[in-house]
Amino acid sequence: MSHTVRETAIVRWTLIILALLFMILFLVLPLALVFVQALEKGVTAYWKALADPDAVSAIKLTVIAAAIAVPANLVFGIAASWAIAKFHFRGKNVLLTLIDVPFSVSPVISGLIYVLLFGLQGWLGPWLYEHDIQIVFAVPGIVLATIFVTFPFVARELIPLMEQQGTEEEEAAILLGASGIKTFLRVTIPNIKWGLLYGVILCNARAMGEFGAVSVVSGHVRGQTNTVPLHVEILYNEYNFVAAFAVASILAFLALVTLMLKSFVEWNTLRVQKKPDQINTEGLTA
Amino acid sequence: MSITVRNITKSFGNFIALHDVSLDIPSDGLMALLGPSGSGKTTLLRIIAGLDVPACGTIEINGEDISARSARDRNVGFVFQHYALFKHMTVFENVAFGLRVRPRHTRPAKSEISDRVMALLKLVQLEHMAHRYPTQLSGGQRQRVALSRALAVEPKVLLLDEPFGALDAKVRKELRRWLRRLHDELHVTSVFVTHDQEEALEVADEIVVMSQGRIEQVGTPEDVYHHPATPFVYQFLGDVNLFHVRIEDGNVVVAGSAEAAENDQSNDEKASYGYVRPHGLDIARESFGPGDISAKIVHINAAGPVVKLELAGDGGGLFHVSITQEQFRDLKLVRNDSVYVKPRDVRVFEPEYMI
């Protein structure tokens, strides 16, 4: 007996150490390196790199893109999952598959689609040019590409949650005389708020960190159509390592904050789900 | 307020849930929709509530056609099997919901809402639970909250979908007697769905027995139990034995061998079947003379108010007999004993009544 126990202990520790080494080598070290490199020439150089007008403009653009993409996909995600989870209709599976398209298509391809559609040589290009509307190689293109790649996050998070919750509470609310909008605000939203927050956090992280699709449609005009990830690449290609890593540290910091928020939401969801088991026995006898 | 269901048909894909159903639900009564799963009873309830839309037919409440109204405007109280309480609201907020969501001009004042909610919680004996969340309550308490929430909007009719289905046996019995008393106090027209014949027989003023999307019989509990209109009703409302019978000069003669009852629905020779409840059989050690059946005891269950015997007829087939504890002691029955059985009340359904 003790023999087998000792052996599993060895196997167990070997696996744990292997996993730890792997994590340190591929996850912790690179992340630490970002901050080390960024601060290599001191805090002053770090702040200077961040205060550079081009960097500030990149940060602004990233925030703008996320500020449009996240609410847009929030609204779409709630609408789509509401429709899919609570109603039966023809083409439901097609819609489900369509929502997943941005996950299955390479971001570079998604960017290219926008160029082919809205670019000067594209389908709508000439018409847009005539009306003096620029989409590709401008902010609208970046926003569109960001919306596209972050499309599934909120919906994917909410659909299973809403399906599991069913429609009885909504039916009860309607039967009690609540209007559709009151039912939605007072019954549906409170039931999905944690899943919703989780989806929004992931959506935001991806919106700010997206490189491929945005890179294709951006045109890389410094101070105008550069987002943070694109700016990092430019700085790096110019051998401006301190500045590149300083700007990259913003993204790394964002990732850490996202992880923390995500863990908090997960922990809280678990806590909320566990509640039904803890029936208060004192209350039952009272 | 009375409810009138007229020619309701509803199908889900190829499955016909309700087949041209018409029904009058009298005012102030407590009516049970009884049937096995898939009989259409819940669908009928949901159509009355406006949660499902029928393919054709109309629903009237108090003579007024409400078919075109949405569930929101029908003013019916509905109680779900799994309570459907709002998880994120306290018991108080759950009951107050229907009053709080009213448009401003019909919404009662805050103090009035509070008074009404507390009065309802008192009615269901949960006034000390007002600040709790549904997850902190037992199943029976949750269902009482659901009921008071439905009553808060002063509904014209109260519809209950398997209200005790999710509760354990003991709580279920308590709660259904309580529902009966509550109904006698409130006099609101109520319809509840159940698959439990005992529950329907005990609680309801009137029972609607349903099967495969059709109504088999409507009547008082005594009616449907003692004078079942169809073989289905007879079988659904209690245990039953099936015997081959002959009709001779207007008299029913049991032709010996018995068959186990439950499954045999498809046989088109039903005319030659007699239906006998387990307590409708006499049992003795000596032959009753012509028309009796000799059998062997294969199982005895003496735990309970009556003793249940399972017999194997010598001509084949199993059947069940229940006798009193006194009879059981007097006869000193043990397993594998040979006995004689004679049916007392045999019910034969003429073929023309059973299409």
XYZ file of C-alpha atoms in Angstrom:
641
model
C 0.000 0.000 0.000
C 2.652 2.483 1.082
C 4.630 1.550 -2.011
C 1.886 2.645 -4.374
C 1.232 5.765 -2.340
C 4.905 6.773 -2.529
C 4.960 6.184 -6.240
C 1.901 8.320 -6.915
C 3.450 11.026 -4.762
C 6.529 10.999 -6.980
C 4.420 11.104 -10.106
C 2.301 13.830 -8.614
C 5.265 16.032 -7.688
C 6.979 15.463 -11.016
C 3.861 16.576 -12.838
C 3.376 19.606 -10.596
C 7.005 20.689 -11.007
C 6.853 20.182 -14.756
C 3.709 22.239 -14.989
C 5.196 24.953 -12.765
C 8.406 25.105 -14.790
C 6.408 25.301 -17.951
C 4.279 28.122 -16.589
C 7.268 30.070 -15.313
C 9.149 29.667 -18.564
C 6.296 30.532 -20.914
C 3.977 32.746 -18.885
C 5.583 34.367 -15.849
C 9.047 35.065 -17.284
C 7.842 36.841 -20.437
C 5.395 38.884 -18.413
C 8.076 39.842 -15.884
C 10.457 40.583 -18.736
C 8.022 43.111 -20.181
C 8.153 45.128 -16.964
C 11.896 44.634 -16.485
C 12.673 45.802 -20.024
C 10.243 48.698 -19.742
C 11.945 49.957 -16.595
C 15.482 49.124 -17.753
C 16.482 52.744 -18.206
C 14.645 53.965 -15.137
C 11.226 55.279 -14.319
C 11.835 58.580 -16.099
C 12.459 56.900 -19.422
C 9.399 54.754 -18.812
C 7.103 57.735 -18.244
C 8.674 59.595 -21.115
C 7.887 56.724 -23.455
C 4.292 56.653 -22.267
C 3.906 60.440 -22.500
C 5.105 60.490 -26.109
C 2.321 62.057 -28.232
C 2.195 59.049 -30.538
C 1.851 56.707 -27.570
C -0.876 58.861 -26.046
C -2.706 58.939 -29.356
C -2.437 55.138 -29.634
C -3.837 54.706 -26.143
C -6.681 57.105 -26.951
C -7.550 55.235 -30.132
C -7.502 51.893 -28.341
C -9.813 53.227 -25.647
C -12.155 54.723 -28.273
C -12.275 51.453 -30.232
C -13.016 49.470 -27.077
C -15.521 52.057 -25.852
C -17.520 51.594 -29.060
C -16.962 47.885 -29.641
C -17.762 46.684 -26.116
C -21.152 48.440 -25.722
C -22.079 47.461 -29.287
C -21.334 43.819 -28.611
C -22.969 44.057 -25.213
C -26.239 45.095 -26.841
C -25.859 42.562 -29.630
C -24.829 39.797 -27.216
C -27.833 40.305 -24.958
C -30.219 40.531 -27.912
C -28.821 37.430 -29.601
C -28.696 35.277 -26.489
C -32.163 36.433 -25.441
C -33.508 35.405 -28.831
C -31.614 32.116 -28.935
C -32.178 31.022 -25.346
C -35.765 32.107 -24.807
C -37.454 31.618 -28.161
C -37.796 28.942 -30.805
C -37.479 30.037 -34.398
C -36.277 28.863 -37.752
C -32.584 29.399 -38.429
C -31.626 29.370 -34.751
C -28.693 27.049 -35.411
C -27.539 29.173 -38.325
C -27.456 32.206 -36.046
C -25.524 30.225 -33.434
C -22.945 29.223 -36.027
C -22.694 32.768 -37.375
C -21.917 34.096 -33.904
C -18.939 31.743 -33.790
C -17.517 32.817 -37.147
C -15.170 35.482 -35.673
C -13.648 32.774 -33.450
C -13.024 30.384 -36.304
C -11.741 32.879 -38.864
C -8.183 34.162 -38.578
C -8.201 37.837 -37.478
C -6.033 38.767 -40.454
C -8.680 37.370 -42.786
C -11.402 39.331 -40.976
C -9.333 42.483 -41.509
C -8.874 41.653 -45.162
C -12.614 41.191 -45.606
C -13.124 44.790 -44.511
C -10.437 45.994 -46.887
C -12.056 44.051 -49.745
C -15.441 45.431 -48.816
C -14.714 49.054 -47.973
C -11.271 49.610 -49.586
C -10.828 51.750 -52.691
C -10.625 48.620 -54.875
C -13.438 46.919 -52.950
C -17.167 46.567 -53.550
C -18.304 49.638 -51.693
C -15.038 51.560 -52.075
C -15.911 53.752 -55.076
C -19.290 54.723 -53.605
C -17.696 55.577 -50.259
C -14.990 57.574 -52.040
C -17.593 59.574 -53.950
C -19.339 60.466 -50.712
C -16.044 61.227 -49.000
C -16.434 58.543 -46.360
C -13.274 56.811 -45.291
C -13.579 53.542 -43.433
C -10.476 51.488 -44.171
C -7.169 52.960 -42.941
C -9.152 55.164 -40.582
C -10.824 54.987 -37.177
C -14.158 53.523 -38.423
C -12.306 50.569 -39.944
C -10.480 49.911 -36.691
C -13.734 50.053 -34.734
C -15.465 47.712 -37.217
C -12.606 45.213 -37.110
C -12.608 45.321 -33.315
C -16.365 44.758 -33.168
C -16.006 41.815 -35.535
C -13.322 39.964 -33.579
C -15.013 40.549 -30.207
C -18.458 39.679 -31.547
C -18.933 36.285 -29.811
C -17.698 37.013 -26.278
C -20.841 38.323 -24.578
C -23.282 36.117 -26.512
C -21.233 32.950 -25.947
C -21.155 33.672 -22.234
C -24.873 34.394 -21.927
C -26.489 31.730 -24.140
C -25.754 28.711 -21.906
C -26.595 30.722 -18.801
C -29.953 31.878 -20.166
C -30.780 28.441 -21.532
C -30.131 26.922 -18.131
C -32.337 29.474 -16.404
C -35.274 28.839 -18.723
C -38.216 31.180 -19.170
C -40.360 30.502 -16.123
C -39.358 33.585 -14.172
C -40.076 35.785 -17.175
C -43.415 34.061 -17.672
C -44.239 34.628 -14.033
C -43.368 38.324 -14.342
C -45.528 38.758 -17.466
C -48.453 36.987 -15.806
C -48.116 39.365 -12.858
C -48.666 42.216 -15.292
C -45.089 43.344 -15.957
C -44.358 44.808 -19.383
C -41.652 43.305 -21.582
C -39.137 45.996 -20.699
C -39.848 45.784 -16.952
C -39.543 42.002 -17.096
C -36.206 42.376 -18.844
C -34.821 44.988 -16.461
C -36.146 43.554 -13.207
C -36.003 39.804 -13.822
C -33.743 38.874 -16.732
C -30.859 41.295 -16.160
C -30.434 40.569 -12.422
C -30.298 36.857 -13.252
C -27.552 37.223 -15.842
C -25.549 40.128 -14.442
C -22.502 38.112 -13.393
C -22.293 36.215 -16.661
C -22.756 39.507 -18.456
C -19.918 41.157 -16.536
C -17.680 38.180 -17.256
C -18.421 38.428 -20.983
C -17.804 42.182 -20.967
C -14.420 41.774 -19.244
C -13.260 39.210 -21.790
C -14.684 41.273 -24.645
C -12.876 44.377 -23.439
C -9.552 42.557 -23.012
C -9.754 41.264 -26.547
C -10.911 44.599 -27.951
C -7.897 46.402 -26.493
C -5.400 43.686 -27.329
C -6.496 42.818 -30.873
C -3.610 42.963 -33.348
C -4.207 41.009 -36.556
C -7.489 42.361 -37.861
C -6.759 45.915 -36.738
C -3.293 45.761 -38.295
C -4.750 45.033 -41.734
C -7.308 47.848 -41.703
C -5.321 50.455 -39.802
C -2.722 51.599 -42.307
C -0.326 52.268 -39.399
C -0.451 56.053 -39.556
C 1.398 57.219 -36.474
C -0.599 59.424 -34.192
C -3.745 58.739 -36.212
C -4.583 55.100 -36.858
C -2.264 53.319 -34.480
C -3.663 51.333 -31.589
C -1.539 50.249 -28.619
C -0.621 46.781 -29.988
C 0.294 48.313 -33.383
C 2.327 51.043 -31.722
C 4.289 48.426 -29.775
C 5.176 46.676 -33.005
C 6.345 49.880 -34.676
C 8.514 50.879 -31.723
C 9.996 47.397 -31.545
C 10.805 47.368 -35.255
C 12.619 50.662 -34.723
C 14.784 49.048 -32.026
C 13.260 51.426 -29.481
C 13.006 48.636 -26.915
C 12.386 50.688 -23.776
C 9.519 52.545 -25.368
C 8.141 49.356 -26.956
C 8.136 47.523 -23.650
C 6.832 50.534 -21.757
C 3.781 50.703 -24.029
C 3.524 46.902 -23.929
C 3.444 47.072 -20.142
C 0.107 48.877 -20.392
C -1.336 45.862 -22.196
C 0.313 43.497 -19.729
C -1.121 45.510 -16.849
C -4.525 45.423 -18.502
C -4.224 41.637 -18.791
C -3.436 41.316 -15.091
C -6.360 43.520 -14.098
C -8.625 41.522 -16.410
C -7.467 38.273 -14.826
C -8.151 39.621 -11.368
C -11.604 40.857 -12.314
C -12.322 37.580 -14.061
C -11.294 35.564 -11.009
C -13.438 37.756 -8.793
C -16.466 37.292 -11.033
C -15.882 33.541 -11.238
C -15.536 33.310 -7.490
C -18.678 35.329 -6.997
C -20.668 33.315 -9.533
C -19.667 30.146 -7.716
C -20.732 31.688 -4.435
C -24.123 32.681 -5.859
C -24.637 29.223 -7.369
C -23.751 27.487 -4.133
C -26.327 29.400 -2.141
C -29.334 27.123 -2.813
C -27.672 24.262 -0.948
C -27.229 26.284 2.177
C -30.848 26.227 3.214
C -31.197 27.962 6.498
C -32.455 25.279 8.873
C -33.113 27.765 11.629
C -35.672 29.365 9.346
C -37.406 26.067 8.641
C -38.158 25.350 12.264
C -39.073 28.916 13.139
C -65.463 33.752 -12.375
C -66.209 30.917 -14.756
C -63.866 29.826 -17.508
C -65.097 28.475 -20.824
C -62.780 26.576 -23.124
C -64.153 26.200 -26.634
C -62.801 23.842 -29.308
C -59.142 24.317 -28.440
C -56.674 22.501 -30.684
C -52.921 22.731 -30.216
C -50.063 20.811 -31.741
C -46.301 20.898 -31.354
C -44.870 19.783 -34.681
C -46.459 16.435 -35.428
C -47.573 15.912 -31.850
C -51.180 16.861 -31.192
C -51.257 18.104 -27.605
C -54.925 19.078 -27.525
C -57.595 17.749 -29.819
C -60.708 19.958 -30.077
C -61.089 20.336 -26.318
C -64.134 22.090 -24.850
C -64.705 22.538 -21.146
C -66.811 24.594 -18.731
C -65.117 25.491 -15.487
C -67.742 26.732 -13.031
C -67.282 29.829 -10.911
C -65.618 29.583 -7.501
C -64.833 25.877 -7.825
C -61.566 24.023 -7.425
C -61.072 21.907 -10.506
C -58.376 19.337 -11.205
C -56.992 18.536 -14.644
C -55.871 14.960 -14.185
C -53.946 12.819 -16.630
C -50.649 11.115 -17.405
C -47.759 13.107 -18.837
C -48.399 14.010 -22.458
C -52.151 14.100 -21.968
C -52.260 17.839 -22.667
C -53.312 19.020 -19.223
C -50.439 21.471 -18.718
C -50.801 22.746 -22.282
C -54.472 23.462 -21.622
C -53.587 25.365 -18.448
C -50.926 27.391 -20.259
C -53.376 28.211 -23.049
C -55.913 29.481 -20.506
C -53.148 31.637 -19.001
C -52.081 32.938 -22.411
C -48.595 31.430 -22.218
C -49.278 29.187 -25.212
C -51.290 30.092 -28.280
C -53.786 27.511 -29.566
C -54.088 26.690 -33.269
C -57.806 27.357 -32.991
C -60.508 27.748 -30.393
C -61.363 30.409 -27.823
C -61.043 31.007 -24.088
C -63.666 32.968 -22.183
C -63.486 34.224 -18.635
C -66.873 35.157 -17.192
C -68.386 35.101 -20.662
C -65.815 37.483 -22.096
C -63.626 36.233 -24.934
C -60.018 36.798 -23.889
C -58.342 34.740 -26.635
C -56.784 37.807 -28.240
C -55.377 39.175 -24.982
C -51.770 38.645 -24.002
C -50.859 36.787 -20.817
C -50.082 40.152 -19.254
C -53.638 41.454 -19.674
C -55.564 38.340 -18.688
C -55.281 38.896 -14.956
C -54.829 35.241 -14.080
C -52.784 34.013 -11.145
C -50.350 31.273 -12.099
C -48.338 28.981 -9.842
C -45.496 27.020 -11.423
C -44.377 23.527 -10.484
C -40.865 24.760 -9.753
C -42.135 27.958 -8.095
C -40.398 30.352 -10.543
C -39.717 32.758 -7.692
C -37.435 35.678 -8.473
C -34.177 34.428 -6.951
C -32.632 37.841 -6.454
C -35.584 39.276 -4.547
C -36.682 38.728 -0.970
C -39.959 36.995 -0.209
C -41.512 40.412 0.387
C -40.282 41.778 -2.954
C -41.490 38.660 -4.760
C -45.024 39.090 -3.457
C -44.938 42.859 -4.052
C -43.705 42.481 -7.645
C -47.109 42.369 -9.316
C -48.158 45.573 -7.543
C -44.888 47.415 -8.080
C -44.777 46.869 -11.852
C -48.186 48.452 -12.395
C -48.296 51.698 -14.344
C -48.033 54.686 -12.058
C -51.718 55.637 -12.146
C -52.932 52.219 -10.983
C -50.061 51.457 -8.635
C -51.016 51.424 -4.951
C -49.103 53.618 -2.519
C -46.022 52.151 -0.877
C -47.692 51.733 2.488
C -50.661 50.014 0.869
C -48.380 47.616 -1.026
C -46.607 46.820 2.201
C -49.889 46.193 4.035
C -51.211 43.940 1.306
C -48.014 41.932 1.036
C -47.858 41.390 4.776
C -51.538 40.384 4.859
C -50.882 37.802 2.126
C -47.791 36.488 3.857
C -49.860 36.145 6.994
C -52.447 34.189 5.020
C -49.769 31.707 3.947
C -48.177 31.793 7.410
C -44.875 33.217 6.247
C -44.962 36.751 7.638
C -41.755 36.118 9.621
C -39.949 35.110 6.402
C -40.544 38.389 4.550
C -36.888 39.429 4.470
C -35.525 36.055 3.352
C -34.466 34.998 -0.114
C -36.190 32.082 -1.880
C -33.058 29.937 -1.630
C -33.298 30.126 2.159
C -36.751 28.520 2.181
C -37.918 24.922 1.993
C -39.879 23.687 -1.041
C -43.225 23.948 0.717
C -42.492 27.487 1.890
C -41.411 28.507 -1.604
C -44.639 27.222 -3.087
C -46.628 29.188 -0.500
C -44.685 32.323 -1.463
C -45.444 31.609 -5.125
C -49.117 31.279 -4.282
C -49.268 34.544 -2.352
C -47.365 36.272 -5.166
C -50.025 35.067 -7.610
C -52.828 36.208 -5.293
C -51.297 39.663 -4.760
C -52.639 40.981 -8.061
C -56.172 39.811 -7.162
C -56.510 37.518 -10.166
C -59.872 36.561 -11.651
C -58.829 32.929 -11.726
C -55.996 30.960 -10.169
C -54.131 28.372 -12.247
C -51.720 25.933 -10.630
C -49.400 23.736 -12.697
C -48.518 20.607 -10.699
C -48.206 22.814 -7.621
C -47.009 20.011 -5.359
C -45.102 17.977 -7.929
C -41.653 18.997 -6.727
C -42.326 18.356 -3.034
C -41.791 15.222 -1.006
C -44.773 13.037 -0.154
C -45.430 14.264 3.388
C -45.209 17.993 2.609
C -47.333 17.400 -0.467
C -50.169 15.937 1.614
C -50.042 18.767 4.132
C -49.950 21.424 1.466
C -52.846 20.072 -0.563
C -55.144 20.036 2.457
C -53.990 23.553 3.185
C -54.759 24.565 -0.404
C -58.261 23.111 -0.019
C -58.853 25.170 3.160
C -57.394 28.287 1.541
C -59.677 27.870 -1.446
C -62.710 27.525 0.816
C -61.677 30.826 2.403
C -60.952 32.756 -0.798
C -63.516 31.390 -3.265
C -61.385 32.207 -6.296
C -62.026 29.962 -9.308
C -59.044 27.626 -9.348
C -57.738 25.022 -11.754
C -54.832 22.791 -10.887
C -52.967 20.276 -12.972
C -51.862 16.974 -11.488
C -50.902 13.480 -12.531
C -51.625 12.149 -9.039
C -55.156 10.717 -8.895
C -55.128 10.630 -5.107
C -54.389 14.357 -5.012
C -57.164 15.122 -7.477
C -59.684 12.936 -5.640
C -58.853 14.498 -2.293
C -58.675 18.180 -3.183
C -60.890 18.918 -6.170
C -64.593 19.759 -6.376
C -64.555 18.470 -9.914
C -62.086 16.402 -11.926
C -61.336 16.531 -15.631
C -59.622 13.331 -16.702
C -57.503 13.787 -19.814
C -55.701 11.385 -22.090
C -53.844 11.943 -25.352
C -55.112 15.469 -25.857
C -58.761 14.674 -25.215
C -61.091 14.917 -22.249
C -62.178 11.459 -21.131
C -64.573 12.459 -18.386
C -65.644 15.417 -16.280
C -67.241 14.841 -12.916
C -67.057 14.980 -9.152
C -64.427 12.774 -7.500
C -67.192 10.273 -6.578
C -68.439 10.262 -10.169
C -65.156 9.585 -11.839
C -64.080 7.032 -9.264
C -67.311 5.050 -8.995
C -68.744 5.636 -12.444
C -65.804 5.907 -14.806
C -66.968 6.636 -18.340
C -64.118 4.910 -20.166
C -61.647 2.090 -19.540
C -58.914 4.728 -19.396
C -60.566 6.567 -16.508
C -61.179 3.277 -14.718
C -57.542 2.290 -15.033
C -56.097 5.714 -14.288
C -58.023 6.297 -11.077
C -56.849 3.200 -9.273
C -55.403 -0.269 -9.545
C -57.405 -2.584 -11.703
C -57.586 -6.232 -12.757
C -58.628 -7.280 -16.206
C -60.707 -10.420 -16.769
C -62.065 -12.119 -19.821
C -65.833 -12.054 -19.579
C -68.862 -13.243 -21.512
C -72.246 -11.571 -21.505
C -74.980 -14.189 -21.076
C -78.603 -13.036 -20.947
C -77.552 -9.587 -19.790
C -75.410 -11.037 -16.999
C -71.655 -10.758 -16.857
C -69.953 -14.110 -16.533
C -66.255 -14.204 -15.819
C -64.678 -16.647 -18.196
C -61.882 -17.780 -15.971
C -58.422 -16.678 -16.777
C -57.196 -13.223 -15.830
C -54.664 -10.931 -17.436
C -52.543 -8.290 -15.798
C -54.285 -5.002 -16.372
C -52.104 -1.990 -16.891
C -50.607 -2.495 -20.324
C -53.413 -3.958 -22.333
C -54.827 -0.934 -24.145
C -54.355 -1.865 -27.769
C -56.479 -4.988 -27.816
C -59.536 -4.494 -29.982
C -61.474 -7.227 -28.197
C -62.024 -4.938 -25.209
C -65.695 -5.839 -25.187
C -64.791 -9.156 -23.686
C -62.872 -7.549 -20.821
C -64.209 -6.973 -17.357
C -62.562 -4.430 -15.052
C -62.373 -5.181 -11.337
C -60.689 -3.157 -8.591
C -58.467 -5.136 -6.185
C -61.021 -4.635 -3.386
C -63.847 -5.820 -5.653
C -62.818 -9.446 -5.407
C -63.850 -12.010 -2.785
C -61.295 -14.547 -1.730
C -61.773 -17.911 0.024
C -60.079 -21.247 0.553
C -63.089 -23.182 -0.774
C -64.618 -22.854 -4.209
C -67.476 -20.317 -4.628
C -69.015 -22.595 -7.268
C -69.315 -21.722 -10.982
C -67.693 -18.457 -12.084
C -64.841 -18.454 -9.634
C -61.141 -18.575 -10.420
C -58.586 -20.781 -8.758
C -55.230 -19.162 -8.134
C -52.028 -19.329 -6.160
C -50.637 -16.578 -3.908
C -47.292 -15.348 -5.223
C -46.743 -12.285 -3.043
C -48.170 -10.810 0.162
C -47.756 -7.179 1.272
C -49.314 -6.847 4.726
C -47.765 -3.466 5.593
C -50.525 -0.871 5.487
C -54.242 -0.524 6.233
C -55.116 -3.299 3.756
C -53.282 -6.466 2.798
C -52.301 -6.602 -0.846
C -52.095 -10.046 -2.438
C -50.634 -10.852 -5.791
C -52.185 -13.978 -7.302
C -51.298 -16.127 -10.277
C -54.423 -17.559 -11.893
C -54.241 -21.277 -12.641
C -55.362 -20.437 -16.169
C -52.516 -17.915 -16.465
C -52.202 -14.211 -15.755
C -51.484 -12.193 -12.619
C -53.994 -10.186 -10.629
C -54.178 -8.213 -7.420
C -56.556 -8.553 -4.516
C -56.720 -6.366 -1.443
C -58.425 -7.584 1.725
C -58.749 -6.264 5.261
C -56.241 -7.201 7.952
C -59.055 -9.151 9.770
C -59.859 -11.229 6.693
C -56.164 -11.875 6.227
C -55.829 -13.133 9.809
C -59.004 -15.249 9.588
C -57.915 -16.939 6.369
C -54.334 -17.451 7.644
C -52.958 -16.973 4.148
C -49.303 -17.663 3.347
C -47.340 -17.666 0.137
C -48.036 -20.440 -2.392
C -51.450 -21.179 -0.845
C -54.138 -22.182 -3.300
C -57.234 -19.994 -3.085
C -60.469 -19.221 -4.970
C -61.398 -15.769 -6.125
C -64.743 -14.421 -7.269
C -65.172 -10.902 -8.695
C -67.957 -8.945 -6.979
C -68.178 -5.721 -9.020
C -67.244 -6.268 -12.636
C -67.313 -3.274 -14.945
C -67.710 -3.989 -18.637
C -67.391 -1.213 -21.203
C -69.591 -1.719 -24.244
C -67.647 -1.235 -27.462
C -69.818 1.663 -28.699
C -68.832 3.715 -25.648
C -65.162 3.192 -26.168
C -64.317 4.392 -29.646
